[in-house]
XYZ file of C-alpha atoms in Angstrom:
626
model
C 0.751 65.936 147.398
C 2.750 64.544 150.351
C 3.261 60.787 150.320
C 2.656 58.726 153.456
C 6.017 56.972 153.414
C 7.018 58.070 156.963
C 10.397 56.340 157.278
C 10.974 58.239 160.532
C 11.770 55.217 162.730
C 14.785 53.020 161.943
C 14.057 49.630 160.382
C 15.039 47.731 163.528
C 12.742 49.419 166.031
C 10.660 46.664 167.719
C 7.642 48.551 168.949
C 5.129 45.810 169.801
C 1.410 46.520 169.781
C -1.381 44.912 171.823
C -2.629 41.745 170.177
C -6.055 43.104 169.282
C -4.823 46.437 167.957
C -4.206 46.601 164.209
C -0.628 47.655 163.574
C 0.175 50.870 161.731
C 2.828 49.471 159.417
C 3.303 52.860 157.758
C 4.437 54.632 160.917
C 6.661 51.948 162.419
C 7.780 48.368 161.841
C 5.434 45.708 163.143
C 6.175 42.142 164.137
C 3.918 39.636 162.458
C 2.559 36.986 164.908
C 2.831 33.393 163.956
C -0.033 30.953 164.525
C 1.647 29.359 167.551
C 2.126 32.713 169.246
C 5.771 32.920 168.277
C 7.114 36.213 167.044
C 7.347 36.291 163.277
C 9.215 38.566 160.878
C 8.954 42.339 160.914
C 7.278 44.323 158.144
C 7.284 48.009 157.261
C 5.515 49.972 154.496
C 7.658 52.851 153.270
C 5.453 54.012 150.421
C 1.730 53.750 149.691
C 0.357 55.826 146.823
C -2.065 55.860 143.931
C -0.854 56.364 140.387
C -3.405 56.604 137.580
C -5.847 54.388 139.494
C -3.146 51.873 140.446
C -2.196 51.128 144.057
C 1.521 50.988 144.749
C 2.781 49.684 148.099
C 6.523 49.375 148.788
C 8.361 48.296 151.922
C 10.339 45.480 153.487
C 9.850 42.230 155.376
C 12.595 40.410 157.314
C 11.354 36.879 156.837
C 9.081 34.568 154.912
C 5.543 35.871 154.564
C 2.977 35.923 151.806
C 2.022 39.562 151.436
C -0.969 40.967 149.598
C -3.628 43.672 149.509
C -7.300 43.363 150.289
C -10.508 45.380 150.357
C -12.378 44.359 153.506
C -11.722 40.625 153.496
C -11.610 40.264 149.723
C -8.040 39.920 148.406
C -6.994 42.000 145.439
C -5.163 40.567 142.469
C -1.599 41.801 143.073
C 1.605 41.774 141.137
C 4.530 41.265 143.489
C 8.104 42.369 142.880
C 10.935 41.411 145.221
C 14.090 43.484 145.492
C 17.209 43.839 147.550
C 17.273 45.998 150.711
C 20.838 46.354 151.980
C 19.801 48.807 154.712
C 17.443 46.234 156.263
C 20.007 43.442 156.085
C 22.661 45.560 157.801
C 20.343 46.670 160.594
C 19.102 43.183 161.407
C 22.450 41.524 160.791
C 21.015 39.304 158.093
C 23.275 37.323 155.793
C 21.551 38.432 152.581
C 19.724 41.538 151.425
C 18.006 39.705 148.546
C 14.202 39.667 148.491
C 13.862 41.691 151.686
C 12.176 44.526 149.802
C 8.747 44.184 148.223
C 6.484 46.156 145.925
C 2.808 45.322 145.501
C 0.806 46.691 142.581
C -2.952 46.288 142.326
C -6.087 48.084 141.182
C -8.946 49.279 143.398
C -11.639 51.937 143.435
C -10.741 55.338 144.830
C -13.093 54.918 147.827
C -12.053 51.373 148.751
C -10.427 50.883 152.156
C -7.332 48.833 151.413
C -5.273 46.781 153.869
C -1.923 45.052 153.742
C -2.431 41.325 154.368
C -0.011 38.575 155.276
C 0.121 34.876 155.863
C 3.077 33.201 157.556
C 4.402 29.732 156.781
C 2.507 27.104 158.698
C -0.601 29.212 159.170
C -3.540 26.956 158.455
C -6.143 29.680 158.289
C -6.366 33.369 158.932
C -3.323 35.559 158.799
C -3.130 39.253 159.555
C -3.860 42.628 158.079
C -3.130 46.309 158.618
C -5.027 49.263 157.131
C -3.180 51.542 154.732
C -3.547 55.219 153.960
C -2.687 56.116 150.362
C -1.161 59.290 149.031
C -1.532 60.436 145.427
C 0.532 61.962 142.640
C 3.931 60.428 143.354
C 6.894 62.546 142.405
C 9.063 59.515 141.649
C 12.157 61.204 143.017
C 15.369 59.386 143.818
C 14.147 57.868 147.092
C 10.896 56.594 145.605
C 12.648 55.143 142.579
C 15.024 53.297 144.893
C 12.084 51.869 146.850
C 10.219 50.757 143.733
C 13.112 49.489 141.625
C 11.917 47.235 138.806
C 8.303 47.798 139.859
C 8.538 51.090 137.974
C 8.266 48.843 134.953
C 5.021 47.394 136.289
C 3.590 50.885 136.468
C 4.811 51.599 132.931
C 3.055 48.461 131.685
C -0.208 50.011 132.809
C 0.354 53.230 130.861
C -0.182 53.817 127.120
C 3.158 53.110 125.471
C 5.098 56.281 124.589
C 2.706 58.538 126.477
C 4.370 61.228 128.651
C 3.686 59.221 131.829
C 5.054 56.040 130.226
C 8.226 57.821 129.134
C 8.658 59.286 132.631
C 8.358 55.850 134.225
C 10.592 54.147 131.674
C 13.321 56.714 132.268
C 13.316 55.754 135.970
C 12.976 52.004 135.567
C 16.311 50.260 136.162
C 17.905 48.246 133.405
C 18.386 44.595 134.220
C 21.020 42.244 132.897
C 18.802 39.182 133.144
C 17.620 37.860 129.763
C 14.169 38.958 128.694
C 11.885 35.931 128.463
C 9.148 37.708 126.527
C 11.207 39.316 123.725
C 14.352 38.814 121.675
C 15.805 41.019 118.996
C 18.834 42.379 117.192
C 19.450 45.858 115.813
C 21.381 45.501 112.565
C 21.911 49.176 111.773
C 20.665 52.747 112.002
C 21.255 56.074 110.269
C 19.918 59.602 110.529
C 20.107 62.868 108.640
C 21.442 66.034 110.246
C 19.470 67.931 107.657
C 15.967 66.494 107.933
C 16.195 65.141 111.497
C 14.823 61.889 110.157
C 16.332 58.490 110.773
C 15.898 54.804 110.111
C 16.718 51.644 112.040
C 16.474 48.027 110.966
C 16.850 44.572 112.405
C 14.546 41.928 113.834
C 12.501 41.431 116.972
C 10.103 38.802 118.278
C 7.889 39.400 121.283
C 5.070 37.815 123.181
C 1.664 39.527 122.954
C 1.479 42.440 125.372
C 5.259 42.939 125.535
C 6.327 46.501 124.809
C 9.406 46.831 122.585
C 10.862 50.134 121.438
C 13.968 51.972 120.232
C 15.717 54.600 122.304
C 18.550 57.033 121.570
C 21.243 58.384 123.891
C 19.092 61.398 124.801
C 16.415 59.053 126.172
C 13.976 59.764 123.345
C 11.869 56.701 122.582
C 10.600 55.524 119.205
C 7.788 52.988 118.761
C 7.962 50.112 116.326
C 4.281 50.513 115.500
C 4.017 51.639 111.888
C 7.303 49.966 110.956
C 7.664 47.960 107.774
C 7.589 44.326 108.911
C 8.452 41.258 106.895
C 8.997 37.543 107.282
C 12.557 36.540 108.179
C 13.057 32.844 107.618
C 16.336 32.799 109.561
C 14.717 34.380 112.621
C 11.604 32.232 112.316
C 13.650 29.032 112.316
C 15.689 30.154 115.327
C 12.811 31.409 117.491
C 9.689 29.529 116.411
C 10.038 26.914 119.126
C 10.121 29.579 121.829
C 7.793 32.238 120.449
C 5.491 30.328 118.103
C 3.447 32.511 115.748
C 5.061 35.630 117.224
C 8.230 34.728 115.310
C 6.619 35.631 111.984
C 7.222 39.062 110.460
C 10.179 39.559 112.777
C 12.156 41.751 110.377
C 11.597 45.480 110.701
C 12.667 48.743 109.086
C 11.315 51.784 110.883
C 11.413 55.506 110.252
C 12.524 57.463 113.325
C 11.380 61.083 113.435
C 13.850 63.246 115.322
C 16.752 60.804 115.450
C 20.173 62.432 115.304
C 23.245 60.852 113.714
C 26.073 59.544 115.887
C 25.523 57.895 119.217
C 23.889 54.620 120.074
C 20.384 53.467 119.311
C 19.109 50.722 121.589
C 16.398 48.143 121.087
C 14.636 47.725 124.441
C 11.870 45.627 125.982
C 9.900 45.960 129.209
C 9.101 43.140 131.602
C 8.189 42.840 135.284
C 11.900 42.644 136.037
C 12.551 46.056 134.480
C 13.963 47.308 131.183
C 16.008 44.948 129.023
C 18.455 46.122 126.360
C 18.030 43.568 123.584
C 20.580 45.096 121.207
C 22.264 48.352 120.214
C 23.810 49.917 117.108
C 25.666 53.092 116.193
C 23.611 55.575 114.180
C 25.590 56.604 111.106
C 24.973 59.755 109.063
C 22.587 59.471 106.133
C 23.959 61.258 103.028
C 22.386 64.606 102.151
C 22.246 63.785 98.445
C 18.937 61.977 97.787
C 20.456 59.492 95.342
C 23.285 58.591 97.727
C 20.791 58.328 100.577
C 18.614 56.071 98.422
C 21.570 53.818 97.685
C 22.145 53.432 101.431
C 18.469 52.819 102.175
C 17.954 50.384 99.316
C 20.945 48.351 100.518
C 18.793 47.279 103.489
C 17.630 43.975 102.119
C 13.986 43.665 101.238
C 12.592 41.252 98.636
C 11.707 43.136 95.467
C 8.116 41.975 95.768
C 7.852 43.689 99.175
C 9.337 47.063 98.223
C 5.961 48.570 97.328
C 4.847 48.070 100.968
C 8.062 49.434 102.388
C 8.409 52.611 100.296
C 5.469 54.603 101.752
C 6.372 53.622 105.315
C 10.112 54.231 105.219
C 11.839 55.388 102.057
C 9.511 58.029 100.643
C 9.121 60.002 103.913
C 12.889 59.918 104.465
C 13.859 60.893 100.938
C 11.113 63.475 100.558
C 12.771 65.826 103.022
C 16.113 65.512 101.249
C 14.481 66.120 97.863
C 12.651 69.210 99.137
C 15.870 70.581 100.608
C 17.680 70.004 97.328
C 15.001 71.910 95.431
C 15.089 74.791 97.923
C 18.836 75.085 97.312
C 18.271 75.324 93.554
C 16.338 78.543 94.022
C 19.366 80.159 95.641
C 21.888 79.074 93.018
C 22.892 81.373 90.165
C 22.172 80.324 86.593
C 24.718 80.980 83.873
C 23.036 81.970 80.595
C 24.746 82.402 77.219
C 22.836 83.625 74.137
C 24.418 82.816 70.794
C 23.115 84.857 67.893
C 20.139 87.173 67.810
C 17.022 85.505 69.239
C 13.737 85.456 67.357
C 11.493 88.393 68.191
C 8.175 87.201 69.631
C 8.826 83.473 69.177
C 5.834 81.182 68.746
C 7.388 78.194 70.462
C 10.339 77.406 72.712
C 12.231 74.135 72.332
C 13.864 73.107 75.620
C 16.502 70.355 75.454
C 18.216 69.106 78.662
C 21.769 67.765 78.320
C 23.187 65.100 80.602
C 26.060 62.684 80.130
C 26.832 63.637 76.520
C 26.311 66.578 74.189
C 27.481 65.209 70.823
C 23.869 64.792 69.648
C 23.357 68.545 69.667
C 24.956 68.965 66.249
C 22.655 66.350 64.727
C 19.643 68.239 66.071
C 20.951 71.573 64.788
C 21.364 70.073 61.315
C 17.643 69.262 61.274
C 16.577 72.512 62.941
C 18.613 74.669 60.562
C 16.864 73.072 57.585
C 13.396 73.963 58.933
C 12.322 77.470 57.755
C 9.336 77.723 60.091
C 11.390 76.708 63.110
C 14.157 79.196 62.269
C 11.621 82.013 61.978
C 9.434 81.174 64.988
C 11.310 79.160 67.618
C 13.615 79.980 70.504
C 16.004 77.132 71.232
C 17.235 76.537 74.806
C 19.771 73.896 75.781
C 19.944 73.210 79.541
C 23.251 71.786 80.741
C 22.427 69.427 83.606
C 25.835 67.876 84.094
C 28.866 69.756 85.501
C 31.141 67.644 83.305
C 29.557 69.140 80.180
C 29.795 72.844 81.037
C 33.260 73.532 79.654
C 33.165 71.236 76.604
C 29.699 72.396 75.557
C 30.580 76.069 76.003
C 33.391 75.617 73.478
C 31.333 73.407 71.187
C 28.364 75.784 71.177
C 30.383 78.661 69.730
C 31.574 76.515 66.841
C 28.106 75.079 66.185
C 26.521 78.517 66.086
C 29.058 79.802 63.588
C 28.599 76.686 61.435
C 24.793 76.496 61.326
C 23.923 80.145 61.918
C 21.041 79.149 64.179
C 20.545 81.281 67.297
C 20.220 79.346 70.527
C 20.679 79.826 74.246
C 22.339 77.566 76.778
C 21.760 77.596 80.522
C 23.744 76.042 83.360
C 22.022 75.988 86.753
C 25.172 75.351 88.851
C 24.092 71.796 89.775
C 22.542 68.654 88.336
C 18.749 68.919 88.749
C 17.492 65.834 86.984
C 15.088 65.671 84.042
C 12.237 67.621 85.640
C 14.507 70.150 87.303
C 16.345 70.811 84.050
C 13.069 71.226 82.158
C 11.812 73.689 84.767
C 15.053 75.661 84.567
C 14.750 75.822 80.796
C 11.111 76.884 81.139
C 12.212 79.861 83.252
C 14.407 81.062 80.407
C 11.746 81.003 77.708
C 9.204 83.616 76.614
C 7.230 81.831 73.891
C 3.591 80.923 74.672
C 4.170 77.262 73.755
C 6.990 74.969 74.811
C 8.208 71.720 73.315
C 10.346 69.666 75.699
C 12.660 67.495 73.617
C 15.277 64.892 74.500
C 18.735 65.525 73.083
C 18.699 62.168 71.263
C 15.394 62.787 69.467
C 15.508 64.007 65.849
C 12.644 65.145 63.599
C 12.203 63.329 60.296
C 10.526 66.165 58.448
C 10.397 69.923 58.473
C 7.378 71.693 59.893
C 7.065 69.231 62.799
C 7.079 71.974 65.451
C 4.563 74.022 63.438
C 2.193 71.043 63.309
C 2.425 70.551 67.058
C 1.725 74.235 67.713
C -1.227 74.183 65.311
C -2.733 71.203 67.140
C -2.457 73.061 70.463
C -4.028 76.169 68.908
C -6.981 74.354 67.381
C -7.626 72.186 70.441
C -8.012 74.378 73.571
C -9.004 71.273 75.566
C -5.508 69.836 75.031
C -3.125 70.129 77.957
C -0.221 68.325 76.301
C 0.611 66.822 72.947
C 2.921 63.957 72.038
C 4.054 62.528 68.723
C 5.144 59.211 67.267
C 8.678 58.126 68.133
C 10.507 55.372 66.299
C 13.758 53.502 66.807
C 16.596 54.021 64.309
C 15.485 50.814 62.540
C 12.052 52.325 61.981
C 10.138 50.233 64.522
C 7.663 52.059 66.737
C 8.820 53.152 70.151
C 5.984 55.448 71.249
C 2.405 55.958 70.141
C 0.992 56.988 73.485
C 1.392 55.422 76.925
C -0.889 53.334 79.118
C -0.688 52.101 82.695
C -0.010 48.440 83.223
C -0.293 46.576 86.513
C 2.688 44.517 87.688
C 1.026 42.396 90.352
C 4.239 40.613 91.311
C 5.714 44.009 92.256
C 2.549 45.698 93.486
C 2.932 48.683 91.146
C 1.522 50.330 88.037
C 4.142 51.012 85.361
C 4.119 53.133 82.227
C 3.583 50.864 79.261
C 4.265 51.599 75.599
C 1.764 49.568 73.557
C 2.829 48.366 70.094
C 6.492 49.021 70.804
C 8.669 47.343 68.200
C 5.916 47.054 65.600
C 5.849 48.598 62.164
C 4.439 52.162 62.249
C 1.875 51.008 59.684
C 0.249 49.077 62.532
C -0.336 52.238 64.547
C -4.105 52.277 65.105
C -4.168 56.046 65.592
C -5.214 58.126 62.642
C -5.096 61.868 63.033
C -5.093 63.706 66.332
C -6.235 61.365 69.096
C -6.705 61.486 72.846
C -4.563 59.071 74.866
C -3.891 58.345 78.516
C -0.360 59.771 78.573
C 2.564 60.591 76.302
C 6.286 60.391 76.780
C 8.372 63.374 77.831
C 10.929 62.697 75.091
C 8.880 65.053 72.905
C 5.920 66.827 74.455
C 4.318 70.199 73.721
C 2.458 72.304 76.323
C 1.237 75.849 76.844
C 3.767 77.744 78.911
C 1.401 79.709 81.152
C -0.845 76.738 81.740
C 2.113 74.638 82.824
C 3.382 77.330 85.199
C -0.039 77.678 86.793
C -0.142 73.935 87.486
C 3.297 73.918 89.099
C 5.481 72.843 86.149
C 7.300 69.504 86.216
C 7.435 67.583 89.506
C 11.067 67.223 90.553
C 10.270 64.879 93.441
C 11.011 61.666 91.568
C 14.286 59.903 92.181
C 16.710 60.050 89.212
C 13.863 59.874 86.687
C 10.890 57.819 85.532
C 7.209 58.712 85.745
C 7.869 62.451 85.429
C 6.167 62.620 82.038
C 3.124 60.581 83.096
C 2.947 62.642 86.285
C 2.743 65.782 84.152
C 0.045 64.247 81.962
C -2.007 63.188 84.975
C -1.621 66.644 86.489
C -3.082 68.108 83.307
C -5.854 65.520 83.142
C -6.691 66.222 86.768
C -7.201 69.849 85.740
C -9.785 68.726 83.164
C -7.507 68.770 80.115
C -6.926 66.117 77.457
C -3.648 64.526 76.405
C -3.228 64.404 72.629
C -1.205 62.190 70.321
C -0.346 63.294 66.769
C 0.937 60.383 64.645
C 1.431 62.692 61.651
C 4.625 63.960 63.318
C 7.373 61.371 63.667
C 10.816 61.627 65.283
C 13.641 59.155 65.682
C 14.532 58.512 69.317
C 17.780 56.667 69.946
C 17.133 55.498 73.505
C 14.399 53.093 74.572
C 12.185 54.849 77.099
C 10.157 51.738 77.896
C 9.622 50.773 81.483
C 11.567 47.544 81.551
C 12.448 46.166 84.963
C 14.533 43.260 83.674
C 18.106 43.512 82.568
C 18.982 46.382 84.920
C 20.946 46.499 88.154
C 19.177 45.994 91.460
C 19.429 49.606 92.594
C 17.745 50.735 89.386
C 14.949 48.224 89.960
C 14.302 49.653 93.393
C 14.359 53.206 92.051
C 11.654 52.235 89.556
C 9.517 50.755 92.330
C 10.111 53.794 94.551
C 9.001 56.174 91.797
C 6.086 53.944 90.821
C 4.783 53.912 94.395
C 5.098 57.685 94.647
C 3.382 58.074 91.272
C 0.449 55.782 92.059
C 0.012 57.273 95.520
C -0.367 60.720 93.961
C -2.624 59.640 91.113
C -4.188 56.367 92.201
C -7.735 57.363 91.275
C -6.834 58.474 87.756
C -4.550 55.507 87.167
C -7.034 52.856 88.264
C -10.027 54.486 86.603
C -8.157 55.828 83.637
C -8.604 54.561 80.099
C -6.087 52.074 78.873
C -5.694 50.617 82.360
C -9.149 49.655 83.570
C -10.548 49.088 80.074
C -7.858 47.914 77.641
C -8.829 48.563 74.068
C -11.387 51.231 74.913
C -8.758 53.922 74.411
C -7.638 55.990 72.555
C -10.600 57.971 71.380
C -10.641 60.631 68.658
C -10.628 64.253 69.741
C -13.886 65.918 68.812
C -13.635 68.826 66.452
C -14.437 72.275 67.763
């Protein structure tokens, strides 16, 4: 729709109107009469339009006058912005162009007849007015933007932040170098992933209520700070409390930015009546593609350990999830190298899958035990999964010698890349055919023959079992595992996997016979192959490790199955698999919290209502006989 700006007559044209005739300040400049009959300054309205129910009037005035808008004789509440008009100053030969331009912004009903009003210095009463005709749907082209200047920001303040109309106005609002009185902030860093198109920025900002603050990239895309992780920054609070009061609390922020691209500048901006202020800027670096490397970068952004559980779901998990999913999609395209040593068992009853990472010297100790077990030799297929590129060549050579020495057939698989505990187990699962699978750590060793047969028998006689664990002990004989429970760490805001009775004498194990427990460790766990495949196998979405075994148990419990514990089978496990947060490096601590938050988000209902957590001592219960 055409705007009634009508700048057809030059600014200096002095067309005087009869005293009783109301001037048409939109068609031509009008001289404002002073109270003593002297000629006052000239005024001209270049633009009068409606925008989303807001009146916008822009023009110029050559002298001192109090301008406003009114409906009938009732003045409207206006916001007034002054700006420079060089064209007016040149035409009138004025010394300064400052404050010659004006923009008035007010609200009125669509049917209201609105007038421009003025009062000159020295006027005791009265003043003057001129009716205005308003256009609609401004195009905000170059000429209009020049007329409105910082007042574009006033219009943006009336729009929902980050709405299309707000973004359009913000893009046209000039940036001002004057300090922003209603906001202060500093952008400490930013990074984004080329792969996932996800980014993160962090720093601090304080703002008065009602002040809009946002991030913006070089393409002009804006990102709100709503939904950011916020925390108390004592340094910022001390520096800004006197100026901003309570608004100086929770100044620190870390925010996920969907769509941010690496490279280029990210700017922290604020909007005031003067226009757009750039509070700070930072270069967006490239976030590593590898999830662990990306996590190291993210976790280096300081956050108190006690606050990580709030931060993870807002920032870290969404960012890392995309990288983890991409990594898993790549696995499907990679070739797997498979080597079968010896003749495999025909129609095996159980598969034993053992992932190898970091070292492979324990394999011989396992083979010594396996080779002495007649039932295992006759009924098991043995699969070693190499999950470390450093082990491929040494294990390939070692495997040949071990097979010749112990005459036990086994298969090894290398999936071209490290996949982690769950990924390695899933790869091994793909290369098995037996109806039952025992996942076994490479540093776990049976203490008696027939252990695998007992585990298979328990699965066969208990169709309600989804998984079965056994007793694990340390080399000194003390208990390491007799089932797991969930324990709340209030100071960290997480549930952890807890091993009750760890370190005690196995004689103090309260379990007698096959029992039902909350969860069991993945160091030695038996499942039905087809059942596991139907439920999606192991979840490879955890970072580095932790919680993968309890996740599997909860997945099975969620499907209506029980988790069994068989204390009659005992293995020695060299490594402690307890969930200790002390005595580890800081990155590892944050990984534990990250995985714990992901775990409890997925299974919160089962964890909080589950036995052993909500009702200590009420679990385990005996499995009913068929």
